[in-house]
Coordinates of C-alpha atoms in Angstrom, one line a residue:
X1 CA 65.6 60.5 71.5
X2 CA 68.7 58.3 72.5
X3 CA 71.2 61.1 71.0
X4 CA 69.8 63.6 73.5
X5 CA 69.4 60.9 76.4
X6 CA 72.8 60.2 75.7
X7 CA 73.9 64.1 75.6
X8 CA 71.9 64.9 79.0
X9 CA 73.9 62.3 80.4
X10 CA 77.1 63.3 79.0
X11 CA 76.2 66.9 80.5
X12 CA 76.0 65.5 84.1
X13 CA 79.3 63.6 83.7
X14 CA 80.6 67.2 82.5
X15 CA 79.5 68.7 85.4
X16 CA 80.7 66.2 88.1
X17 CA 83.8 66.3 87.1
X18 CA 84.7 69.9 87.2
X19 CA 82.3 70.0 90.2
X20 CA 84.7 67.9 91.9
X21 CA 88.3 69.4 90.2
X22 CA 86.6 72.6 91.8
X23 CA 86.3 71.3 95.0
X24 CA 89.8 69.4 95.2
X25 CA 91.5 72.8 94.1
X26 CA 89.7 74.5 96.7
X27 CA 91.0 72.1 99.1
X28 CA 94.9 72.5 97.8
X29 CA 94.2 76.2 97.8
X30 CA 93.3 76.0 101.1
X31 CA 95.8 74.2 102.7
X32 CA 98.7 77.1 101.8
X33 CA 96.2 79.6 103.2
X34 CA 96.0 77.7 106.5
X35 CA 100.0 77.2 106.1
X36 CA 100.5 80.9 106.0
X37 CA 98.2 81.4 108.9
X38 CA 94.8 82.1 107.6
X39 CA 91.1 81.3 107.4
X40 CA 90.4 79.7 103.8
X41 CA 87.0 80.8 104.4
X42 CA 88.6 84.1 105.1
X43 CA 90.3 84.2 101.9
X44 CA 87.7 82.6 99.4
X45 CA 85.1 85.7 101.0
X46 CA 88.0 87.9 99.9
X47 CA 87.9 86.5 96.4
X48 CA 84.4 87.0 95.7
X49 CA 84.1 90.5 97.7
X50 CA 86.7 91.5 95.2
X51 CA 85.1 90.1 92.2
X52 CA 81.4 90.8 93.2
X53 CA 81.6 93.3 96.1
X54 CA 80.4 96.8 93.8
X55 CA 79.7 97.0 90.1
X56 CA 83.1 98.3 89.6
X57 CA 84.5 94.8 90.9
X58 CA 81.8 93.2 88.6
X59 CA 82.7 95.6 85.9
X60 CA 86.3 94.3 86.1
X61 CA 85.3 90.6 86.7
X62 CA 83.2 90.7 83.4
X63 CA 86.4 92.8 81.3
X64 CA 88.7 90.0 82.6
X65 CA 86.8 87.3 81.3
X66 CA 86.1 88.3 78.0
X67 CA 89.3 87.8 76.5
X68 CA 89.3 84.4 77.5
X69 CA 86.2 84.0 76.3
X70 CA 87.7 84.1 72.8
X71 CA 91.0 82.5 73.6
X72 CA 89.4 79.8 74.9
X73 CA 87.0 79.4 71.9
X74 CA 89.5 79.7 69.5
X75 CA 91.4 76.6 71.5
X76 CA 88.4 74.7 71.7
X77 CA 87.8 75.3 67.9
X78 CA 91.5 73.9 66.6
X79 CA 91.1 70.8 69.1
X80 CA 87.9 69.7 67.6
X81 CA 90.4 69.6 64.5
X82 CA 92.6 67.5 66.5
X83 CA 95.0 70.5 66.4
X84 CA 96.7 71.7 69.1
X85 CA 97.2 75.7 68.7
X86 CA 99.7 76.2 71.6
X87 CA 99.9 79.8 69.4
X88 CA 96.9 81.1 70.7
X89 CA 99.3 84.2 72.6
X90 CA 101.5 85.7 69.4
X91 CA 97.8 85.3 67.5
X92 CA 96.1 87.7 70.2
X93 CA 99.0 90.2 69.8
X94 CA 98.6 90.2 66.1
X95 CA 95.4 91.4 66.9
X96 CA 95.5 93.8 69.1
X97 CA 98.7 95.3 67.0
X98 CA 96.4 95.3 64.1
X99 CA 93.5 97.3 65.7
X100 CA 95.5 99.9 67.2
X101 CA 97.0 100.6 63.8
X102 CA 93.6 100.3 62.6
X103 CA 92.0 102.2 65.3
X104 CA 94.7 104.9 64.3
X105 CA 93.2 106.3 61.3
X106 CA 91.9 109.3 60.9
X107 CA 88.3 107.8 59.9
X108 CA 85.8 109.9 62.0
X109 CA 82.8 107.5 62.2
X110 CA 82.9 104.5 65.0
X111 CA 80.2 102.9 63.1
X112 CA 82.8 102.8 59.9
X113 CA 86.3 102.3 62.2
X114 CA 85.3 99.6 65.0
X115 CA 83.6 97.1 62.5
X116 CA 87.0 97.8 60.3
X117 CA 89.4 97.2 63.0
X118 CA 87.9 94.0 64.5
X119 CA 87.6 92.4 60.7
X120 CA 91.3 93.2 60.1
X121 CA 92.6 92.3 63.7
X122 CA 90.6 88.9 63.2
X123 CA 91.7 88.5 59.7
X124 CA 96.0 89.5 60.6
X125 CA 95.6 86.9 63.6
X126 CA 93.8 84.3 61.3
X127 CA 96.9 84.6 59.1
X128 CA 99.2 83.7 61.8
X129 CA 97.1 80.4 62.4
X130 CA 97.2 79.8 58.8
X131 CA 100.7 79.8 58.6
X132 CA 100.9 77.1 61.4
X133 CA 98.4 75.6 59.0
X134 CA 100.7 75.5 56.0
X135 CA 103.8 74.7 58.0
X136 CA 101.8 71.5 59.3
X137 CA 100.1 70.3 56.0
X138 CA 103.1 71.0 53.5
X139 CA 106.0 69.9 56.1
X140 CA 104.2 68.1 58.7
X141 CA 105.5 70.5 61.1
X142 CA 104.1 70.5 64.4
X143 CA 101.7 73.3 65.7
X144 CA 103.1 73.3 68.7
X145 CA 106.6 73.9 67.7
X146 CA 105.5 76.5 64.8
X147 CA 103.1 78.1 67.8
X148 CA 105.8 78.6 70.2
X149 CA 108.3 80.0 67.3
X150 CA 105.5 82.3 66.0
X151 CA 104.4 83.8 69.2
X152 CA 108.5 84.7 70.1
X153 CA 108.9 86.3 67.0
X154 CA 105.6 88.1 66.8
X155 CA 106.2 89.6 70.2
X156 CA 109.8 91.1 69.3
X157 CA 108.5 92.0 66.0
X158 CA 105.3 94.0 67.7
X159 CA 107.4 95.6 70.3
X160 CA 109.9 96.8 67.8
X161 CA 107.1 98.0 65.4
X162 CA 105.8 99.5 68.5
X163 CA 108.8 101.7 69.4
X164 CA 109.2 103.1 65.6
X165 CA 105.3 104.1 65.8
X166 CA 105.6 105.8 68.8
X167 CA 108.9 107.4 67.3
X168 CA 111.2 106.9 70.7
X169 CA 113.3 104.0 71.7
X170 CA 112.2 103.6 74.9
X171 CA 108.3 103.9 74.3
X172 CA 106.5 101.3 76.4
X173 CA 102.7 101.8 74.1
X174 CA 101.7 102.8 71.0
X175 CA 100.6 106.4 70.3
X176 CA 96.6 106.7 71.2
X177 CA 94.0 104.9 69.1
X178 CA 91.3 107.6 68.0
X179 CA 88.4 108.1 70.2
X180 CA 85.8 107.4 67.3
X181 CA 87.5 103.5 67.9
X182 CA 86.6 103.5 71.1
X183 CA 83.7 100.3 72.0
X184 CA 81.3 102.1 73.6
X185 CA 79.3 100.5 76.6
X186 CA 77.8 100.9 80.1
X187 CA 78.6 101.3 83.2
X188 CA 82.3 100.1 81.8
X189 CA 81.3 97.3 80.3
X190 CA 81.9 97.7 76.8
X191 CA 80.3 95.7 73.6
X192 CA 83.0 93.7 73.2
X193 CA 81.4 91.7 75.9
X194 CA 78.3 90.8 73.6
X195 CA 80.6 90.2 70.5
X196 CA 82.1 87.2 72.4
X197 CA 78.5 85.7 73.4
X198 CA 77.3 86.4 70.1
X199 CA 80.7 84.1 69.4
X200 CA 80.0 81.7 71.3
X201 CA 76.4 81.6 70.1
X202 CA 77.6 81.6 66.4
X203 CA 80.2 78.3 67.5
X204 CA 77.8 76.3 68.8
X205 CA 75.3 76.6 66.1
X206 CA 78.0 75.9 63.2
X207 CA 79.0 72.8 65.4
X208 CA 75.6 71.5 65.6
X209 CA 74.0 71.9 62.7
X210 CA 77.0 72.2 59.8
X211 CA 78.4 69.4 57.8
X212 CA 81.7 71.4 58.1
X213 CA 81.9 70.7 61.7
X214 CA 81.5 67.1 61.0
X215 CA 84.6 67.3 58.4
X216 CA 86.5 69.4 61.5
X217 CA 85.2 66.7 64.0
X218 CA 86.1 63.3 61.6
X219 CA 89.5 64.9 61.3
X220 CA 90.3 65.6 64.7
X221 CA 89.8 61.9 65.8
X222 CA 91.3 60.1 63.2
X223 CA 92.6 61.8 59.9
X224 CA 94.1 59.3 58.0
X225 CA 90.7 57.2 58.1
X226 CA 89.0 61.0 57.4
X227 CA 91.4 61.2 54.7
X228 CA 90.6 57.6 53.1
X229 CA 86.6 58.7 53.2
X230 CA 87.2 61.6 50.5
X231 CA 88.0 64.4 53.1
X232 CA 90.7 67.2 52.1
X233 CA 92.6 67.0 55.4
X234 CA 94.5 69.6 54.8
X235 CA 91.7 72.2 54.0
X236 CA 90.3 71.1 57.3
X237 CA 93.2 71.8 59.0
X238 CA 93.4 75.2 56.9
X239 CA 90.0 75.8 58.0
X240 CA 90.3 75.2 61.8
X241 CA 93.7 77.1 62.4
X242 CA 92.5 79.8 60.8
X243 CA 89.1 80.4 62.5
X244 CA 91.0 79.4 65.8
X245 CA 93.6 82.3 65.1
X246 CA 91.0 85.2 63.9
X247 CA 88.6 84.4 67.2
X248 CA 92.1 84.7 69.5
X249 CA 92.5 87.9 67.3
X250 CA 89.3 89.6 68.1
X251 CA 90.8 89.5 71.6
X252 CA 93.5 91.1 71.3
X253 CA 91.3 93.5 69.5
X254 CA 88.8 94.1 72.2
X255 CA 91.8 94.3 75.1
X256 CA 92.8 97.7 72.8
X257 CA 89.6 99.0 71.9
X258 CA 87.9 98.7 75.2
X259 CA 90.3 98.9 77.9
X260 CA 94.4 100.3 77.0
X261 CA 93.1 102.3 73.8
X262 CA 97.0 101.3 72.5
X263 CA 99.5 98.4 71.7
X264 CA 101.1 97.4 74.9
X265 CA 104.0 94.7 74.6
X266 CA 102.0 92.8 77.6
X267 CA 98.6 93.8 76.6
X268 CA 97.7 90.1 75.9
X269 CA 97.8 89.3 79.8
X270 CA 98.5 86.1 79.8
X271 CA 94.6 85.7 78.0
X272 CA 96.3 83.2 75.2
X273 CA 97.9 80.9 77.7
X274 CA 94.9 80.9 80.1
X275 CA 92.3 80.6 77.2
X276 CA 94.3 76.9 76.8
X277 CA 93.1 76.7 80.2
X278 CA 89.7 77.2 79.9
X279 CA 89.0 74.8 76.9
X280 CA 90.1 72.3 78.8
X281 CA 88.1 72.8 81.8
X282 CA 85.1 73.7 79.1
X283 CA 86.0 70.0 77.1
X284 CA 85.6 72.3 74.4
X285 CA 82.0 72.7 74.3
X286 CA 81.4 76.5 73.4
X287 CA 78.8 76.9 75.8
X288 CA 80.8 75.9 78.6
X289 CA 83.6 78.2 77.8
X290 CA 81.4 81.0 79.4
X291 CA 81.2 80.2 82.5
X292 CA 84.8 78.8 82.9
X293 CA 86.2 82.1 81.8
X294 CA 84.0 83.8 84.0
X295 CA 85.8 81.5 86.8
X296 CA 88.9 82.7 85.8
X297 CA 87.9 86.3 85.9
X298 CA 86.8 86.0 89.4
X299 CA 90.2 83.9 90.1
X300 CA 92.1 87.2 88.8
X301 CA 89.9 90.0 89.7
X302 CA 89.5 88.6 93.3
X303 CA 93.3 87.5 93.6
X304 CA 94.1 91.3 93.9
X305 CA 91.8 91.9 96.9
X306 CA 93.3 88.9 98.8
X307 CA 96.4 91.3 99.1
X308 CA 94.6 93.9 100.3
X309 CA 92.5 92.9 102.9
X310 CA 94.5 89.4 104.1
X311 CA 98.0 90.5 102.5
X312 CA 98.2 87.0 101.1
X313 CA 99.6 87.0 98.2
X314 CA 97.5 86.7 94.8
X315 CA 99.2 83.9 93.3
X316 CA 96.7 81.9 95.7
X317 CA 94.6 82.5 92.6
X318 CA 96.9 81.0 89.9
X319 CA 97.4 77.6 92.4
X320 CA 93.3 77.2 92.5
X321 CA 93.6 77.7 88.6
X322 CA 96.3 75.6 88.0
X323 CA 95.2 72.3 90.2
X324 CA 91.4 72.8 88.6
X325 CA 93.2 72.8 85.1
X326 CA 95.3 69.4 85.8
X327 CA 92.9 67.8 87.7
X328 CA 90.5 68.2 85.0
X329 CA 92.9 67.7 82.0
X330 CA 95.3 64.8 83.8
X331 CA 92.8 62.3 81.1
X332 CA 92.8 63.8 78.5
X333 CA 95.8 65.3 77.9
X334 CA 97.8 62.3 77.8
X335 CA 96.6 61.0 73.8
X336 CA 97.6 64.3 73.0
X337 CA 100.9 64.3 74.4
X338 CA 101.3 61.1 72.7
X339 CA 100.2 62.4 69.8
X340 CA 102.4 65.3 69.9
X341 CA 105.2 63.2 70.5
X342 CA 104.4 60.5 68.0
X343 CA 104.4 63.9 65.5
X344 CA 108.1 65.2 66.5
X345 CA 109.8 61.5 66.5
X346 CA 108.4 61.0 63.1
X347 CA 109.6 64.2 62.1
X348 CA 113.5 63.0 63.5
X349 CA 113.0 59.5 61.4
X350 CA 112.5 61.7 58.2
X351 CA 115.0 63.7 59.2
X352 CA 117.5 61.4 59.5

């Protein structure tokens, strides 16, 4: 009775606080609107007409949060390991490289290719977090460091592989995925909408009612006391890169199977960097990733209509996002800076 007392009340807290981050980066945003000679009432209307004014704009509103959707589970999922994956981009274009290669074949059944492609874009993705994994547990190499190195390499890598697909130097996609790999879906909203809920869904539960969520969770806040109680640490951390990689994986895969049908070099979107974003807005609770990402898909969607009807620019959009993030994150990001930076000056000691 007091656990759920205490998680009601932990809810509220929640919900004040990015209440009020949402309010104070309405404000901000609203102060360069009136500096460049608008109504901020003007412009937020614009937002939401663009994100909510015809099931098209909805359409696109839902599409553009469903990457981050993943991204921002598969964030939230490493930090409950205490593990930072800053590699969240290079992991979602290991995916979507994968599924258009995948979604290639000449296989003729959906039923048979779509299943195949999302299990092997999860599982190339998960490998990228597992090397992150290995680099961490064997040399004590940072994620962030590894992340950042993996996700430079895996985008020249792609975009070269790319080019000797598509047989032509100066090819900016991949040749066509086949249209039996197409997700199908109404009214352009496509299933790969209900594979993240069901995602999100299947997160929660494992975090509530596993004992290898407790392992993930006892790690994450203190793993050399989780280490002294009999845990394999390094499994853990294993475990948690490499869900965190194959969820940001099954974005990349639904960006190619639902929307570009083909590898772009940009086909990400920024969705790794901003699914960062939304865990820690969310506190990386599943549940709340939803409606964050949804946020952002307004923030994005609408962004473009502030161009057409007030010709302010849309990067109106990325100041609201950016002051919510660090007004919301200002607390808790400083342990894991420290943490990060307790990681890399131990690393120069050894090196030395």
């Amino acid at each position: 009775m007091m656990r759920g007392g205490k998680n009601r009340e932990d809810w509220k807290h929640a919900a004040l606080e990015v209440s009020i981050a949402f309010i104070i980066a309405l404000l901000v945003g609203g102060v360069f609107v009136l500096a460049a000679g608008r109504s901020p009432f003007a412009a937020y209307g614009a937002i939401l007409r663009g994100a909510f004014g015809s099931w098209i704009s909805f359409s696109r509103t839902i599409l553009a949060a469903t990457p981050l959707v993943f991204t921002g589970l598969a964030f939230a999922f490493a930090m409950r390991g205490g593990l930072f994956n800053i590699g969240i981009e290079g992991q979602v274009l290991a995916g979507a490289f994968v599924a258009a290669w995948v979604g290639s074949w000449p296989v003729g059944s959906g039923l048979l290719l779509i299943p195949l492609a999302f299990i092997l874009a999860a599982a190339a993705a998960g490998a990228v977090g597992l090397v992150m994994a290995l680099l961490r547990v064997r040399f004590g190499a940072s994620e962030v460091i590894t992340g950042i190195m993996l996700f430079h390499i895996l985008n020249i890598l792609f975009e070269w592989l790319m080019r000797v697909w598509a047989g032509t130097p100066g090819a900016y996609k991949s040749p066509p995925i086949a249209a039996a790999a197409h997700l199908p879906g109404v009214g352009g909203i496509h299933i790969g909408c209900a594979i993240a809920l069901a995602m999100v869904i299947l997160v929660f539960l494992y975090e509530r009612y596993t004992s290898a969520a407790f392992k993930v969770r006892a790690v994450g806040a203190d793993s050399n006391v989780s280490r002294y109680q009999g845990i394999n640490v390094g499994k853990v951390m294993l475990f948690a890169l490499g869900v965190s990689g194959a969820m940001a994986g099954l974005a990349g895969a639904s960006r190619v199977l639902g929307e570009s049908f083909a590898y772009l070099p940009d086909i990400s979107g920024g969705a790794g960097w901003l699914g960062i974003a939304v865990a820690l807005v969310a506190r990386n609770n599943p549940l709340a990733v939803v409606p964050v990402a949804l946020l952002f898909g307004v923030l994005k969607v609408g962004g473009f209509w502030l161009e057409q009807e007030l010709a302010l620019s849309s990067d109106l959009t990325l100041i609201i996002t950016m002051t919510l993030v660090l007004t919301i994150s200002a607390r808790r990001l400083t342990p894991m800076l420290a943490r990060i930076l307790k990681t890399l000056r131990s690393q120069e000691r050894g090196a030395a």
